[in-house]
Amino acid sequence: MKLSDVPINSKVEFHFILAFAIDYTDDNHPSPTNGKFNVFWETNHLGPGQIGSFKGSNSNVKIAVSLGGDSVGSGKAFFAPKSKTSWVQNGVSSLTYMINKYHIDGIDIDYEHFKASPEMFAECIGQLITILKKSGTISFASIAPYEEINSHYLALWRKYGHVIDYVNFQFYAYHKLSVSHFISNFKKQASNYEGGQLLASFESGGGGGLKPANGFFEACNELKDQGKLGGIFIWCAEESKNKGFNMRRNLKIYLLHDGR
């Protein structure tokens, strides 16, 4: 799909997240590159020209790139640094080039498998975000945790939460939720990521959590009325397009593109 397929409400702050950039080789047998990120999204429709034009036509749109993800090729995408120093140096260099080339504004951290401790993850990611922000390369950063991997992301949050702008928590990783259970889980994560701008989320295709047809927006309105809702995070653009992009709310929207 193309960026122009997405209907943009000019009154909504809209972040479009490209998925993914991964520090693996981009060949038939992907292997870790220790922080040297490569593009794994479809550049035929999401190249520098298309992205620059789309942003030029929509002043309320920002573009982010998601790092990591669940898989690469036929295997899992692991966070596997050789050392903190080398991973951060490689990450800063490769991402600075990519971000400038593709007119990207921010990064989203979405590692879901780890060959490093929570402390190593926190230091590598925290320093990466800090350096990219200080250099003016990015203007925002988000993280995308879920319950089973919270230990790594909470270690990051506790030390580097001050450089993280949004928490795109994957509430759709839970089993099917009722409105009350969704709100309860949201408040639990708001406590875990205290002080953060926490987003509600749903998956527009399959997945669990709470769907729009089952009360998602009702839950969001309740959270918004309580001053707790930081926005809405949706996976993914392709499935949303198939459903006609039926999401019209005056809230911050983060739409994650799965790169196909």
mmCIF file of N, CA, C and O in Angstrom, residues 75-135:
data_model
loop_
_atom_site.group_PDB
_atom_site.id
_atom_site.type_symbol
_atom_site.label_atom_id
_atom_site.label_comp_id
_atom_site.label_asym_id
_atom_site.label_seq_id
_atom_site.Cartn_x
_atom_site.Cartn_y
_atom_site.Cartn_z
ATOM 1 N N GLY A 75 12.894 -16.464 10.827
ATOM 2 C CA GLY A 75 13.264 -16.609 12.228
ATOM 3 C C GLY A 75 12.908 -15.398 13.059
ATOM 4 O O GLY A 75 12.385 -14.400 12.565
ATOM 5 N N LYS A 76 13.198 -15.475 14.341
ATOM 6 C CA LYS A 76 12.928 -14.380 15.255
ATOM 7 C C LYS A 76 14.012 -13.305 15.128
ATOM 8 O O LYS A 76 15.162 -13.614 14.835
ATOM 9 N N ALA A 77 13.599 -12.067 15.343
ATOM 10 C CA ALA A 77 14.535 -10.944 15.335
ATOM 11 C C ALA A 77 14.989 -10.676 16.771
ATOM 12 O O ALA A 77 14.221 -10.162 17.585
ATOM 13 N N PHE A 78 16.219 -11.036 17.070
ATOM 14 C CA PHE A 78 16.736 -10.892 18.430
ATOM 15 C C PHE A 78 17.498 -9.577 18.616
ATOM 16 O O PHE A 78 18.184 -9.112 17.699
ATOM 17 N N PHE A 79 17.365 -9.031 19.805
ATOM 18 C CA PHE A 79 18.272 -7.967 20.230
ATOM 19 C C PHE A 79 19.529 -8.667 20.721
ATOM 20 O O PHE A 79 19.502 -9.350 21.748
ATOM 21 N N ALA A 80 20.630 -8.535 19.976
ATOM 22 C CA ALA A 80 21.819 -9.341 20.249
ATOM 23 C C ALA A 80 23.085 -8.511 20.103
ATOM 24 O O ALA A 80 23.880 -8.718 19.174
ATOM 25 N N PRO A 81 23.328 -7.562 20.994
ATOM 26 C CA PRO A 81 24.523 -6.724 20.880
ATOM 27 C C PRO A 81 25.787 -7.480 21.267
ATOM 28 O O PRO A 81 25.773 -8.318 22.171
ATOM 29 N N LYS A 82 26.892 -7.170 20.578
ATOM 30 C CA LYS A 82 28.177 -7.745 20.964
ATOM 31 C C LYS A 82 28.755 -7.001 22.157
ATOM 32 O O LYS A 82 29.404 -7.585 23.029
ATOM 33 N N SER A 83 28.543 -5.694 22.195
ATOM 34 C CA SER A 83 28.918 -4.871 23.340
ATOM 35 C C SER A 83 28.081 -3.612 23.292
ATOM 36 O O SER A 83 27.565 -3.236 22.238
ATOM 37 N N LYS A 84 27.948 -2.965 24.435
ATOM 38 C CA LYS A 84 27.149 -1.745 24.491
ATOM 39 C C LYS A 84 27.738 -0.661 23.586
ATOM 40 O O LYS A 84 27.027 -0.053 22.786
ATOM 41 N N THR A 85 29.034 -0.444 23.696
ATOM 42 C CA THR A 85 29.673 0.639 22.942
ATOM 43 C C THR A 85 29.558 0.436 21.447
ATOM 44 O O THR A 85 29.168 1.347 20.703
ATOM 45 N N SER A 86 29.890 -0.762 20.978
ATOM 46 C CA SER A 86 29.863 -1.007 19.529
ATOM 47 C C SER A 86 28.450 -0.974 18.979
ATOM 48 O O SER A 86 28.205 -0.452 17.884
ATOM 49 N N TRP A 87 27.485 -1.519 19.735
ATOM 50 C CA TRP A 87 26.093 -1.519 19.250
ATOM 51 C C TRP A 87 25.578 -0.093 19.130
ATOM 52 O O TRP A 87 24.948 0.267 18.131
ATOM 53 N N VAL A 88 25.815 0.735 20.141
ATOM 54 C CA VAL A 88 25.326 2.116 20.111
ATOM 55 C C VAL A 88 25.999 2.892 18.973
ATOM 56 O O VAL A 88 25.323 3.624 18.228
ATOM 57 N N GLN A 89 27.295 2.742 18.819
ATOM 58 C CA GLN A 89 27.993 3.447 17.733
ATOM 59 C C GLN A 89 27.441 3.050 16.368
ATOM 60 O O GLN A 89 27.183 3.906 15.517
ATOM 61 N N ASN A 90 27.268 1.750 16.155
ATOM 62 C CA ASN A 90 26.728 1.280 14.881
ATOM 63 C C ASN A 90 25.296 1.757 14.676
ATOM 64 O O ASN A 90 24.903 2.141 13.568
ATOM 65 N N GLY A 91 24.491 1.718 15.750
ATOM 66 C CA GLY A 91 23.104 2.136 15.656
ATOM 67 C C GLY A 91 22.971 3.610 15.310
ATOM 68 O O GLY A 91 22.175 3.996 14.446
ATOM 69 N N VAL A 92 23.743 4.447 15.972
ATOM 70 C CA VAL A 92 23.698 5.885 15.703
ATOM 71 C C VAL A 92 24.086 6.168 14.254
ATOM 72 O O VAL A 92 23.419 6.939 13.546
ATOM 73 N N SER A 93 25.153 5.543 13.796
ATOM 74 C CA SER A 93 25.637 5.789 12.439
ATOM 75 C C SER A 93 24.645 5.328 11.380
ATOM 76 O O SER A 93 24.280 6.094 10.479
ATOM 77 N N SER A 94 24.174 4.088 11.485
ATOM 78 C CA SER A 94 23.284 3.543 10.458
ATOM 79 C C SER A 94 21.918 4.208 10.479
ATOM 80 O O SER A 94 21.334 4.487 9.425
ATOM 81 N N LEU A 95 21.397 4.502 11.657
ATOM 82 C CA LEU A 95 20.076 5.127 11.734
ATOM 83 C C LEU A 95 20.113 6.593 11.329
ATOM 84 O O LEU A 95 19.158 7.098 10.730
ATOM 85 N N THR A 96 21.183 7.295 11.632
ATOM 86 C CA THR A 96 21.290 8.691 11.204
ATOM 87 C C THR A 96 21.214 8.777 9.682
ATOM 88 O O THR A 96 20.493 9.626 9.127
ATOM 89 N N TYR A 97 21.925 7.899 9.012
ATOM 90 C CA TYR A 97 21.880 7.874 7.552
ATOM 91 C C TYR A 97 20.467 7.552 7.059
ATOM 92 O O TYR A 97 19.929 8.238 6.177
ATOM 93 N N MET A 98 19.845 6.530 7.623
ATOM 94 C CA MET A 98 18.507 6.100 7.202
ATOM 95 C C MET A 98 17.467 7.182 7.470
ATOM 96 O O MET A 98 16.621 7.492 6.623
ATOM 97 N N ILE A 99 17.511 7.780 8.647
ATOM 98 C CA ILE A 99 16.532 8.795 9.048
ATOM 99 C C ILE A 99 16.613 10.009 8.139
ATOM 100 O O ILE A 99 15.590 10.553 7.699
ATOM 101 N N ASN A 100 17.823 10.447 7.842
ATOM 102 C CA ASN A 100 17.984 11.599 6.950
ATOM 103 C C ASN A 100 17.535 11.277 5.529
ATOM 104 O O ASN A 100 16.894 12.098 4.858
ATOM 105 N N LYS A 101 17.843 10.089 5.061
ATOM 106 C CA LYS A 101 17.491 9.704 3.690
ATOM 107 C C LYS A 101 15.982 9.615 3.503
ATOM 108 O O LYS A 101 15.437 10.066 2.482
ATOM 109 N N TYR A 102 15.274 9.058 4.484
ATOM 110 C CA TYR A 102 13.845 8.785 4.330
ATOM 111 C C TYR A 102 12.942 9.821 5.012
ATOM 112 O O TYR A 102 11.746 9.591 5.152
ATOM 113 N N HIS A 103 13.496 10.943 5.448
ATOM 114 C CA HIS A 103 12.694 12.034 6.032
ATOM 115 C C HIS A 103 11.923 11.560 7.262
ATOM 116 O O HIS A 103 10.737 11.874 7.442
ATOM 117 N N ILE A 104 12.588 10.814 8.117
ATOM 118 C CA ILE A 104 11.976 10.236 9.309
ATOM 119 C C ILE A 104 12.146 11.181 10.492
ATOM 120 O O ILE A 104 13.172 11.852 10.635
ATOM 121 N N ASP A 105 11.131 11.227 11.352
ATOM 122 C CA ASP A 105 11.130 12.146 12.493
ATOM 123 C C ASP A 105 11.439 11.479 13.828
ATOM 124 O O ASP A 105 11.884 12.148 14.759
ATOM 125 N N GLY A 106 11.149 10.178 13.951
ATOM 126 C CA GLY A 106 11.319 9.524 15.244
ATOM 127 C C GLY A 106 11.547 8.036 15.103
ATOM 128 O O GLY A 106 11.485 7.471 14.010
ATOM 129 N N ILE A 107 11.811 7.387 16.229
ATOM 130 C CA ILE A 107 11.997 5.935 16.248
ATOM 131 C C ILE A 107 11.056 5.303 17.268
ATOM 132 O O ILE A 107 10.711 5.904 18.290
ATOM 133 N N ASP A 108 10.649 4.087 16.945
ATOM 134 C CA ASP A 108 9.807 3.283 17.826
ATOM 135 C C ASP A 108 10.574 2.004 18.146
ATOM 136 O O ASP A 108 11.079 1.335 17.240
ATOM 137 N N ILE A 109 10.680 1.662 19.415
ATOM 138 C CA ILE A 109 11.444 0.485 19.831
ATOM 139 C C ILE A 109 10.493 -0.689 20.005
ATOM 140 O O ILE A 109 9.608 -0.673 20.856
ATOM 141 N N ASP A 110 10.696 -1.730 19.177
ATOM 142 C CA ASP A 110 9.765 -2.863 19.185
ATOM 143 C C ASP A 110 10.497 -4.210 19.185
ATOM 144 O O ASP A 110 10.046 -5.170 18.577
ATOM 145 N N TYR A 111 11.644 -4.282 19.859
ATOM 146 C CA TYR A 111 12.283 -5.588 20.022
ATOM 147 C C TYR A 111 11.400 -6.477 20.899
ATOM 148 O O TYR A 111 10.864 -6.026 21.917
ATOM 149 N N GLU A 112 11.270 -7.743 20.500
ATOM 150 C CA GLU A 112 10.407 -8.664 21.236
ATOM 151 C C GLU A 112 11.125 -9.940 21.668
ATOM 152 O O GLU A 112 10.551 -10.760 22.395
ATOM 153 N N HIS A 113 12.389 -10.120 21.222
ATOM 154 C CA HIS A 113 13.189 -11.289 21.596
ATOM 155 C C HIS A 113 14.585 -10.798 21.942
ATOM 156 O O HIS A 113 15.112 -9.888 21.289
ATOM 157 N N PHE A 114 15.193 -11.424 22.948
ATOM 158 C CA PHE A 114 16.415 -10.858 23.513
ATOM 159 C C PHE A 114 17.487 -11.906 23.765
ATOM 160 O O PHE A 114 17.204 -12.993 24.262
ATOM 161 N N LYS A 115 18.719 -11.533 23.408
ATOM 162 C CA LYS A 115 19.901 -12.290 23.799
ATOM 163 C C LYS A 115 20.800 -11.376 24.614
ATOM 164 O O LYS A 115 22.018 -11.369 24.464
ATOM 165 N N ALA A 116 20.170 -10.593 25.447
ATOM 166 C CA ALA A 116 20.873 -9.659 26.321
ATOM 167 C C ALA A 116 19.986 -9.394 27.531
ATOM 168 O O ALA A 116 18.762 -9.534 27.470
ATOM 169 N N SER A 117 20.586 -8.987 28.615
ATOM 170 C CA SER A 117 19.857 -8.730 29.849
ATOM 171 C C SER A 117 19.017 -7.463 29.739
ATOM 172 O O SER A 117 19.267 -6.608 28.868
ATOM 173 N N PRO A 118 18.028 -7.309 30.622
ATOM 174 C CA PRO A 118 17.279 -6.051 30.651
ATOM 175 C C PRO A 118 18.177 -4.832 30.838
ATOM 176 O O PRO A 118 17.936 -3.780 30.248
ATOM 177 N N GLU A 119 19.240 -5.000 31.622
ATOM 178 C CA GLU A 119 20.139 -3.878 31.877
ATOM 179 C C GLU A 119 20.912 -3.488 30.618
ATOM 180 O O GLU A 119 21.079 -2.297 30.324
ATOM 181 N N MET A 120 21.374 -4.469 29.859
ATOM 182 C CA MET A 120 22.071 -4.184 28.604
ATOM 183 C C MET A 120 21.123 -3.536 27.600
ATOM 184 O O MET A 120 21.488 -2.578 26.908
ATOM 185 N N PHE A 121 19.914 -4.058 27.510
ATOM 186 C CA PHE A 121 18.904 -3.473 26.623
ATOM 187 C C PHE A 121 18.657 -2.017 26.990
ATOM 188 O O PHE A 121 18.631 -1.136 26.120
ATOM 189 N N ALA A 122 18.483 -1.751 28.278
ATOM 190 C CA ALA A 122 18.206 -0.386 28.740
ATOM 191 C C ALA A 122 19.327 0.560 28.366
ATOM 192 O O ALA A 122 19.085 1.676 27.881
ATOM 193 N N GLU A 123 20.567 0.142 28.563
ATOM 194 C CA GLU A 123 21.698 1.019 28.269
ATOM 195 C C GLU A 123 21.852 1.268 26.767
ATOM 196 O O GLU A 123 22.059 2.400 26.334
ATOM 197 N N CYS A 124 21.765 0.207 25.979
ATOM 198 C CA CYS A 124 21.931 0.374 24.535
ATOM 199 C C CYS A 124 20.835 1.261 23.947
ATOM 200 O O CYS A 124 21.119 2.225 23.223
ATOM 201 N N ILE A 125 19.580 0.944 24.257
ATOM 202 C CA ILE A 125 18.467 1.702 23.681
ATOM 203 C C ILE A 125 18.414 3.109 24.265
ATOM 204 O O ILE A 125 18.185 4.093 23.542
ATOM 205 N N GLY A 126 18.624 3.216 25.561
ATOM 206 C CA GLY A 126 18.584 4.529 26.193
ATOM 207 C C GLY A 126 19.640 5.468 25.641
ATOM 208 O O GLY A 126 19.370 6.647 25.372
ATOM 209 N N GLN A 127 20.849 4.960 25.455
ATOM 210 C CA GLN A 127 21.912 5.801 24.903
ATOM 211 C C GLN A 127 21.656 6.113 23.436
ATOM 212 O O GLN A 127 21.927 7.234 22.977
ATOM 213 N N LEU A 128 21.122 5.157 22.685
ATOM 214 C CA LEU A 128 20.789 5.403 21.279
ATOM 215 C C LEU A 128 19.802 6.558 21.152
ATOM 216 O O LEU A 128 20.014 7.503 20.377
ATOM 217 N N ILE A 129 18.714 6.508 21.916
ATOM 218 C CA ILE A 129 17.705 7.562 21.858
ATOM 219 C C ILE A 129 18.304 8.902 22.286
ATOM 220 O O ILE A 129 18.088 9.937 21.644
ATOM 221 N N THR A 130 19.063 8.887 23.368
ATOM 222 C CA THR A 130 19.647 10.119 23.891
ATOM 223 C C THR A 130 20.537 10.799 22.868
ATOM 224 O O THR A 130 20.440 12.013 22.629
ATOM 225 N N ILE A 131 21.397 10.025 22.219
ATOM 226 C CA ILE A 131 22.328 10.595 21.243
ATOM 227 C C ILE A 131 21.585 11.118 20.016
ATOM 228 O O ILE A 131 21.877 12.217 19.523
ATOM 229 N N LEU A 132 20.611 10.345 19.531
ATOM 230 C CA LEU A 132 19.862 10.782 18.346
ATOM 231 C C LEU A 132 19.047 12.039 18.634
ATOM 232 O O LEU A 132 18.880 12.899 17.762
ATOM 233 N N LYS A 133 18.546 12.160 19.844
ATOM 234 C CA LYS A 133 17.803 13.372 20.204
ATOM 235 C C LYS A 133 18.741 14.570 20.357
ATOM 236 O O LYS A 133 18.447 15.671 19.873
ATOM 237 N N LYS A 134 19.858 14.376 21.021
ATOM 238 C CA LYS A 134 20.785 15.484 21.245
ATOM 239 C C LYS A 134 21.328 16.034 19.939
ATOM 240 O O LYS A 134 21.590 17.238 19.821
ATOM 241 N N SER A 135 21.499 15.163 18.946
ATOM 242 C CA SER A 135 22.022 15.606 17.655
ATOM 243 C C SER A 135 20.941 16.231 16.782
ATOM 244 O O SER A 135 21.241 16.788 15.712
#
